[in-house]
Amino acid sequence: MTQDEMKQAVAQAAIDYVVPKLKSDDIIGIGTGSTANCFIDALAQHKDKFQSAVASSEASADRLRSHGIEVVDLNQTGGLEFYVDGADEFDPHLNLIKGGGAALTREKIVAGASKEFVCIVDQSKQVDLLGAFPLPVEVIPMARSFVARELVKLGGEPEYRQGVVTDNGNIILDVHNMSILDPKAAEDQINNIAGVVTVGLFALRGADLLIMSTPEGVEVIKAD
Ligand code: 5RP
């Protein structure tokens, strides 16, 4: 099975999990990235089963609209039933690193506004300890150098993601070689640096359920 086939398989497994639970007035949150794209494409044939969607990026909003799925502003909703999104890494407690696609802040907002966060990944994202994937941090542009120096003090090696401007008009620092022994504490600590919009650690609000695709089939892991 190729990685693309694994992404499609896990997207279909998420459809099988989410769609039967949907009510016609439900609004669902949709993530960003290649796995989320597979989910969006598979969701298109079920668009009569829910009301609309909130997207975590302009790219996902465009893709949803291209399938005729209504996209609404989060402020027009009273909260979302599900949030379905991929991840760059996950650990055994379903703490995540996200933001490889630079959508981490909106992803964290939409995840926070959702009753259930269903994370969809292929097995290449599974780790014992987070941090092999460079940790994305969204930063207000004028704070770039200051935040980078603060991240060095925390033991990381920040690298400016050249040419990337987030949907919110900010920049991304990717932090290499960061030792993330306590993901919740690290999330708090990095979020507290002035100029940081958000760090791509999803530990304070991790996934509730993770569906992982392997060449042998799909595995479901629930948060402890
Ligand atoms: C985007 C993300 C994505 O969920 C993450 O990068 C995984 O992407 P993919 O499904 O393409 O591997 O956090 O900001």
mmCIF file of C-alpha atoms and ligand atoms in Angstrom:
data_model
loop_
_atom_site.group_PDB
_atom_site.id
_atom_site.type_symbol
_atom_site.label_atom_id
_atom_site.label_comp_id
_atom_site.label_asym_id
_atom_site.label_seq_id
_atom_site.Cartn_x
_atom_site.Cartn_y
_atom_site.Cartn_z
ATOM 1 C CA MET A 1 0.000 0.000 0.000
ATOM 2 C CA THR A 2 1.377 3.438 -0.911
ATOM 3 C CA GLN A 3 1.236 6.370 1.498
ATOM 4 C CA ASP A 4 -1.475 7.942 -0.682
ATOM 5 C CA GLU A 5 -3.555 4.777 -0.461
ATOM 6 C CA MET A 6 -3.090 4.782 3.327
ATOM 7 C CA LYS A 7 -4.305 8.395 3.474
ATOM 8 C CA GLN A 8 -7.384 7.493 1.453
ATOM 9 C CA ALA A 9 -8.053 4.454 3.644
ATOM 10 C CA VAL A 10 -7.869 6.465 6.866
ATOM 11 C CA ALA A 11 -10.062 9.204 5.381
ATOM 12 C CA GLN A 12 -12.677 6.590 4.516
ATOM 13 C CA ALA A 13 -12.446 5.132 8.032
ATOM 14 C CA ALA A 14 -13.111 8.628 9.426
ATOM 15 C CA ILE A 15 -16.137 8.958 7.122
ATOM 16 C CA ASP A 16 -17.428 5.610 8.413
ATOM 17 C CA TYR A 17 -16.975 6.836 12.002
ATOM 18 C CA VAL A 18 -18.342 10.379 11.673
ATOM 19 C CA VAL A 19 -21.089 10.329 9.031
ATOM 20 C CA PRO A 20 -23.512 7.916 10.781
ATOM 21 C CA LYS A 21 -23.431 10.218 13.847
ATOM 22 C CA LEU A 22 -24.235 13.419 11.926
ATOM 23 C CA LYS A 23 -27.530 15.273 12.211
ATOM 24 C CA SER A 24 -28.852 17.503 9.446
ATOM 25 C CA ASP A 25 -28.173 20.733 11.400
ATOM 26 C CA ASP A 26 -24.613 19.781 12.437
ATOM 27 C CA ILE A 27 -21.612 21.893 11.510
ATOM 28 C CA ILE A 28 -18.272 20.092 11.339
ATOM 29 C CA GLY A 29 -14.700 21.329 11.527
ATOM 30 C CA ILE A 30 -12.306 20.400 8.771
ATOM 31 C CA GLY A 31 -8.524 20.401 8.923
ATOM 32 C CA THR A 32 -5.746 21.074 6.474
ATOM 33 C CA GLY A 33 -3.224 18.977 4.553
ATOM 34 C CA SER A 34 -3.127 16.011 2.211
ATOM 35 C CA THR A 35 -4.916 13.613 4.598
ATOM 36 C CA ALA A 36 -7.607 16.192 5.378
ATOM 37 C CA ASN A 37 -7.982 16.703 1.614
ATOM 38 C CA CYS A 38 -8.751 12.978 1.220
ATOM 39 C CA PHE A 39 -11.384 13.366 3.938
ATOM 40 C CA ILE A 40 -12.915 16.419 2.216
ATOM 41 C CA ASP A 41 -13.112 14.555 -1.093
ATOM 42 C CA ALA A 42 -14.755 11.534 0.552
ATOM 43 C CA LEU A 43 -17.142 13.778 2.519
ATOM 44 C CA ALA A 44 -18.504 15.324 -0.684
ATOM 45 C CA GLN A 45 -20.859 12.423 -1.309
ATOM 46 C CA HIS A 46 -22.367 12.857 2.186
ATOM 47 C CA LYS A 47 -22.974 16.609 2.022
ATOM 48 C CA ASP A 48 -26.737 16.173 2.507
ATOM 49 C CA LYS A 49 -26.125 14.626 5.974
ATOM 50 C CA PHE A 50 -24.929 17.846 7.686
ATOM 51 C CA GLN A 51 -25.471 21.572 7.409
ATOM 52 C CA SER A 52 -22.072 23.118 6.741
ATOM 53 C CA ALA A 53 -18.388 23.159 7.638
ATOM 54 C CA VAL A 54 -15.830 25.419 9.279
ATOM 55 C CA ALA A 55 -12.409 25.186 7.645
ATOM 56 C CA SER A 56 -9.025 25.565 9.338
ATOM 57 C CA SER A 57 -7.478 27.203 6.256
ATOM 58 C CA GLU A 58 -8.356 29.087 3.101
ATOM 59 C CA ALA A 59 -7.103 26.092 1.072
ATOM 60 C CA SER A 60 -9.514 23.697 2.808
ATOM 61 C CA ALA A 61 -12.354 26.225 2.512
ATOM 62 C CA ASP A 62 -11.754 26.405 -1.256
ATOM 63 C CA ARG A 63 -11.692 22.628 -1.548
ATOM 64 C CA LEU A 64 -14.910 22.243 0.457
ATOM 65 C CA ARG A 65 -16.660 24.870 -1.677
ATOM 66 C CA SER A 66 -15.441 23.162 -4.866
ATOM 67 C CA HIS A 67 -17.480 20.134 -3.741
ATOM 68 C CA GLY A 68 -20.553 22.264 -3.044
ATOM 69 C CA ILE A 69 -20.151 22.059 0.751
ATOM 70 C CA GLU A 70 -21.160 25.294 2.490
ATOM 71 C CA VAL A 71 -18.354 26.900 4.507
ATOM 72 C CA VAL A 72 -19.293 29.165 7.407
ATOM 73 C CA ASP A 73 -17.375 31.431 9.748
ATOM 74 C CA LEU A 74 -16.746 29.907 13.193
ATOM 75 C CA ASN A 75 -18.365 33.014 14.727
ATOM 76 C CA GLN A 76 -21.663 32.073 13.081
ATOM 77 C CA THR A 77 -21.740 28.790 14.998
ATOM 78 C CA GLY A 78 -22.357 27.820 18.601
ATOM 79 C CA GLY A 79 -19.669 25.123 18.384
ATOM 80 C CA LEU A 80 -18.919 22.120 16.225
ATOM 81 C CA GLU A 81 -19.693 18.426 16.576
ATOM 82 C CA PHE A 82 -16.503 17.002 15.102
ATOM 83 C CA TYR A 83 -13.116 18.227 14.011
ATOM 84 C CA VAL A 84 -11.305 15.948 11.559
ATOM 85 C CA ASP A 85 -7.678 16.675 10.764
ATOM 86 C CA GLY A 86 -4.277 15.097 10.183
ATOM 87 C CA ALA A 87 -1.076 15.528 12.182
ATOM 88 C CA ASP A 88 2.674 15.563 11.679
ATOM 89 C CA GLU A 89 3.393 13.429 14.752
ATOM 90 C CA PHE A 90 1.425 11.750 17.527
ATOM 91 C CA ASP A 91 2.544 10.081 20.746
ATOM 92 C CA PRO A 92 0.886 7.284 22.766
ATOM 93 C CA HIS A 93 -1.199 9.855 24.723
ATOM 94 C CA LEU A 94 -2.491 11.446 21.490
ATOM 95 C CA ASN A 95 -0.476 14.600 22.005
ATOM 96 C CA LEU A 96 0.231 15.970 18.538
ATOM 97 C CA ILE A 97 2.604 18.114 16.542
ATOM 98 C CA LYS A 98 0.762 19.978 13.807
ATOM 99 C CA GLY A 99 1.481 22.885 11.504
ATOM 100 C CA GLY A 100 3.479 21.311 8.704
ATOM 101 C CA GLY A 101 0.966 23.060 6.434
ATOM 102 C CA ALA A 102 1.253 26.342 8.398
ATOM 103 C CA ALA A 103 -2.414 26.218 9.470
ATOM 104 C CA LEU A 104 -1.737 25.470 13.144
ATOM 105 C CA THR A 105 -3.467 28.475 14.723
ATOM 106 C CA ARG A 106 -6.782 28.049 12.950
ATOM 107 C CA GLU A 107 -6.479 24.291 13.467
ATOM 108 C CA LYS A 108 -6.111 24.821 17.197
ATOM 109 C CA ILE A 109 -9.068 27.199 17.290
ATOM 110 C CA VAL A 110 -11.350 24.850 15.362
ATOM 111 C CA ALA A 111 -10.209 21.837 17.422
ATOM 112 C CA GLY A 112 -10.917 23.807 20.594
ATOM 113 C CA ALA A 113 -14.426 24.667 19.404
ATOM 114 C CA SER A 114 -15.274 21.036 18.592
ATOM 115 C CA LYS A 115 -16.822 18.397 20.820
ATOM 116 C CA GLU A 116 -14.707 15.593 19.362
ATOM 117 C CA PHE A 117 -11.339 15.809 17.598
ATOM 118 C CA VAL A 118 -10.779 12.858 15.286
ATOM 119 C CA CYS A 119 -7.193 12.757 14.088
ATOM 120 C CA ILE A 120 -6.418 10.840 10.893
ATOM 121 C CA VAL A 121 -2.887 9.710 10.114
ATOM 122 C CA ASP A 122 -0.844 7.040 8.432
ATOM 123 C CA GLN A 123 1.588 5.105 10.598
ATOM 124 C CA SER A 124 4.590 7.235 9.558
ATOM 125 C CA LYS A 125 3.325 9.844 12.073
ATOM 126 C CA GLN A 126 3.600 7.548 15.119
ATOM 127 C CA VAL A 127 6.384 8.323 17.631
ATOM 128 C CA ASP A 128 7.135 7.522 21.274
ATOM 129 C CA LEU A 129 8.326 11.047 22.020
ATOM 130 C CA LEU A 130 7.322 14.176 20.076
ATOM 131 C CA GLY A 131 9.997 16.342 18.460
ATOM 132 C CA ALA A 132 11.669 14.556 15.572
ATOM 133 C CA PHE A 133 9.392 16.603 13.314
ATOM 134 C CA PRO A 134 10.489 20.261 13.588
ATOM 135 C CA LEU A 135 7.992 22.011 15.854
ATOM 136 C CA PRO A 136 6.117 24.793 13.985
ATOM 137 C CA VAL A 137 5.529 28.077 15.814
ATOM 138 C CA GLU A 138 3.392 30.848 14.283
ATOM 139 C CA VAL A 139 4.889 34.235 15.141
ATOM 140 C CA ILE A 140 3.928 37.901 14.641
ATOM 141 C CA PRO A 141 6.443 39.099 11.981
ATOM 142 C CA MET A 142 8.056 41.868 14.094
ATOM 143 C CA ALA A 143 8.773 39.348 16.883
ATOM 144 C CA ARG A 144 10.615 36.838 14.680
ATOM 145 C CA SER A 145 14.156 37.388 15.960
ATOM 146 C CA PHE A 146 13.133 37.881 19.583
ATOM 147 C CA VAL A 147 11.042 34.702 19.606
ATOM 148 C CA ALA A 148 13.860 32.799 17.882
ATOM 149 C CA ARG A 149 16.295 33.828 20.654
ATOM 150 C CA GLU A 150 13.784 32.763 23.331
ATOM 151 C CA LEU A 151 13.367 29.379 21.624
ATOM 152 C CA VAL A 152 17.147 28.911 21.616
ATOM 153 C CA LYS A 153 17.098 29.537 25.401
ATOM 154 C CA LEU A 154 14.600 26.645 25.655
ATOM 155 C CA GLY A 155 17.080 24.375 23.874
ATOM 156 C CA GLY A 156 15.622 24.472 20.359
ATOM 157 C CA GLU A 157 17.123 25.411 17.013
ATOM 158 C CA PRO A 158 14.556 27.620 15.260
ATOM 159 C CA GLU A 159 14.589 27.968 11.492
ATOM 160 C CA TYR A 160 12.602 30.615 9.611
ATOM 161 C CA ARG A 161 10.268 28.927 7.089
ATOM 162 C CA GLN A 162 11.234 30.976 4.044
ATOM 163 C CA GLY A 163 8.527 32.351 1.795
ATOM 164 C CA VAL A 164 5.617 31.237 3.985
ATOM 165 C CA VAL A 165 2.974 33.672 5.224
ATOM 166 C CA THR A 166 0.117 32.114 7.192
ATOM 167 C CA ASP A 167 -3.561 32.782 6.493
ATOM 168 C CA ASN A 168 -3.310 35.190 9.452
ATOM 169 C CA GLY A 169 -0.438 37.178 7.916
ATOM 170 C CA ASN A 170 2.260 35.779 10.209
ATOM 171 C CA ILE A 171 5.495 33.805 9.800
ATOM 172 C CA ILE A 172 6.490 30.302 10.887
ATOM 173 C CA LEU A 173 9.569 29.252 12.855
ATOM 174 C CA ASP A 174 10.288 25.505 12.718
ATOM 175 C CA VAL A 175 12.100 24.416 15.872
ATOM 176 C CA HIS A 176 14.547 21.560 15.435
ATOM 177 C CA ASN A 177 16.009 19.303 18.117
ATOM 178 C CA MET A 178 13.600 20.416 20.807
ATOM 179 C CA SER A 179 13.320 17.974 23.665
ATOM 180 C CA ILE A 180 9.584 17.709 24.384
ATOM 181 C CA LEU A 181 9.449 15.562 27.514
ATOM 182 C CA ASP A 182 6.305 17.251 28.871
ATOM 183 C CA PRO A 183 4.157 18.349 25.892
ATOM 184 C CA LYS A 184 1.562 20.251 27.978
ATOM 185 C CA ALA A 185 4.244 22.231 29.834
ATOM 186 C CA ALA A 186 6.107 22.950 26.588
ATOM 187 C CA GLU A 187 2.877 24.126 24.938
ATOM 188 C CA ASP A 188 2.232 26.531 27.816
ATOM 189 C CA GLN A 189 5.814 27.757 27.937
ATOM 190 C CA ILE A 190 6.147 28.459 24.208
ATOM 191 C CA ASN A 191 2.685 30.013 23.948
ATOM 192 C CA ASN A 192 3.721 32.432 26.700
ATOM 193 C CA ILE A 193 6.580 33.962 24.702
ATOM 194 C CA ALA A 194 5.462 37.434 23.606
ATOM 195 C CA GLY A 195 4.973 37.448 19.862
ATOM 196 C CA VAL A 196 4.062 33.766 19.602
ATOM 197 C CA VAL A 197 0.595 33.355 18.143
ATOM 198 C CA THR A 198 0.556 29.641 18.792
ATOM 199 C CA VAL A 199 2.846 26.644 18.945
ATOM 200 C CA GLY A 200 1.997 23.535 16.947
ATOM 201 C CA LEU A 201 1.820 21.352 20.051
ATOM 202 C CA PHE A 202 -1.674 19.982 20.574
ATOM 203 C CA ALA A 203 -1.385 18.588 24.089
ATOM 204 C CA LEU A 204 -3.653 20.788 26.226
ATOM 205 C CA ARG A 205 -6.327 19.847 23.694
ATOM 206 C CA GLY A 206 -5.050 16.739 21.964
ATOM 207 C CA ALA A 207 -7.034 14.344 19.818
ATOM 208 C CA ASP A 208 -9.943 12.455 21.383
ATOM 209 C CA LEU A 209 -9.691 9.639 18.898
ATOM 210 C CA LEU A 210 -6.992 8.773 16.415
ATOM 211 C CA ILE A 211 -7.431 6.601 13.360
ATOM 212 C CA MET A 212 -4.168 5.283 11.932
ATOM 213 C CA SER A 213 -3.744 3.625 8.599
ATOM 214 C CA THR A 214 -1.154 0.840 8.220
ATOM 215 C CA PRO A 215 -0.475 -1.494 5.303
ATOM 216 C CA GLU A 216 -2.366 -4.165 7.291
ATOM 217 C CA GLY A 217 -5.464 -2.032 7.869
ATOM 218 C CA VAL A 218 -6.823 0.708 10.078
ATOM 219 C CA GLU A 219 -6.322 1.007 13.870
ATOM 220 C CA VAL A 220 -8.375 3.142 16.238
ATOM 221 C CA ILE A 221 -6.719 4.610 19.350
ATOM 222 C CA LYS A 222 -8.718 6.440 22.041
ATOM 223 C CA ALA A 223 -7.226 9.130 24.264
ATOM 224 C CA ASP A 224 -6.334 7.904 27.777
HETATM 225 C C1 5RP B 1 -1.318 21.453 8.582
HETATM 226 C C2 5RP B 1 -1.245 20.264 9.462
HETATM 227 C C3 5RP B 1 -1.465 18.918 8.850
HETATM 228 O O1 5RP B 1 -2.486 18.279 9.529
HETATM 229 C C4 5RP B 1 -0.196 18.133 8.955
HETATM 230 O O2 5RP B 1 0.862 18.869 8.380
HETATM 231 C C5 5RP B 1 -0.328 16.764 8.285
HETATM 232 O O3 5RP B 1 -0.440 16.957 6.904
HETATM 233 P P1 5RP B 1 -0.540 15.734 5.905
HETATM 234 O O4 5RP B 1 -1.891 15.128 6.107
HETATM 235 O O5 5RP B 1 -0.381 16.372 4.546
HETATM 236 O O6 5RP B 1 0.577 14.782 6.212
HETATM 237 O O7 5RP B 1 -1.027 20.341 10.647
HETATM 238 O O8 5RP B 1 -0.974 22.626 9.247
#
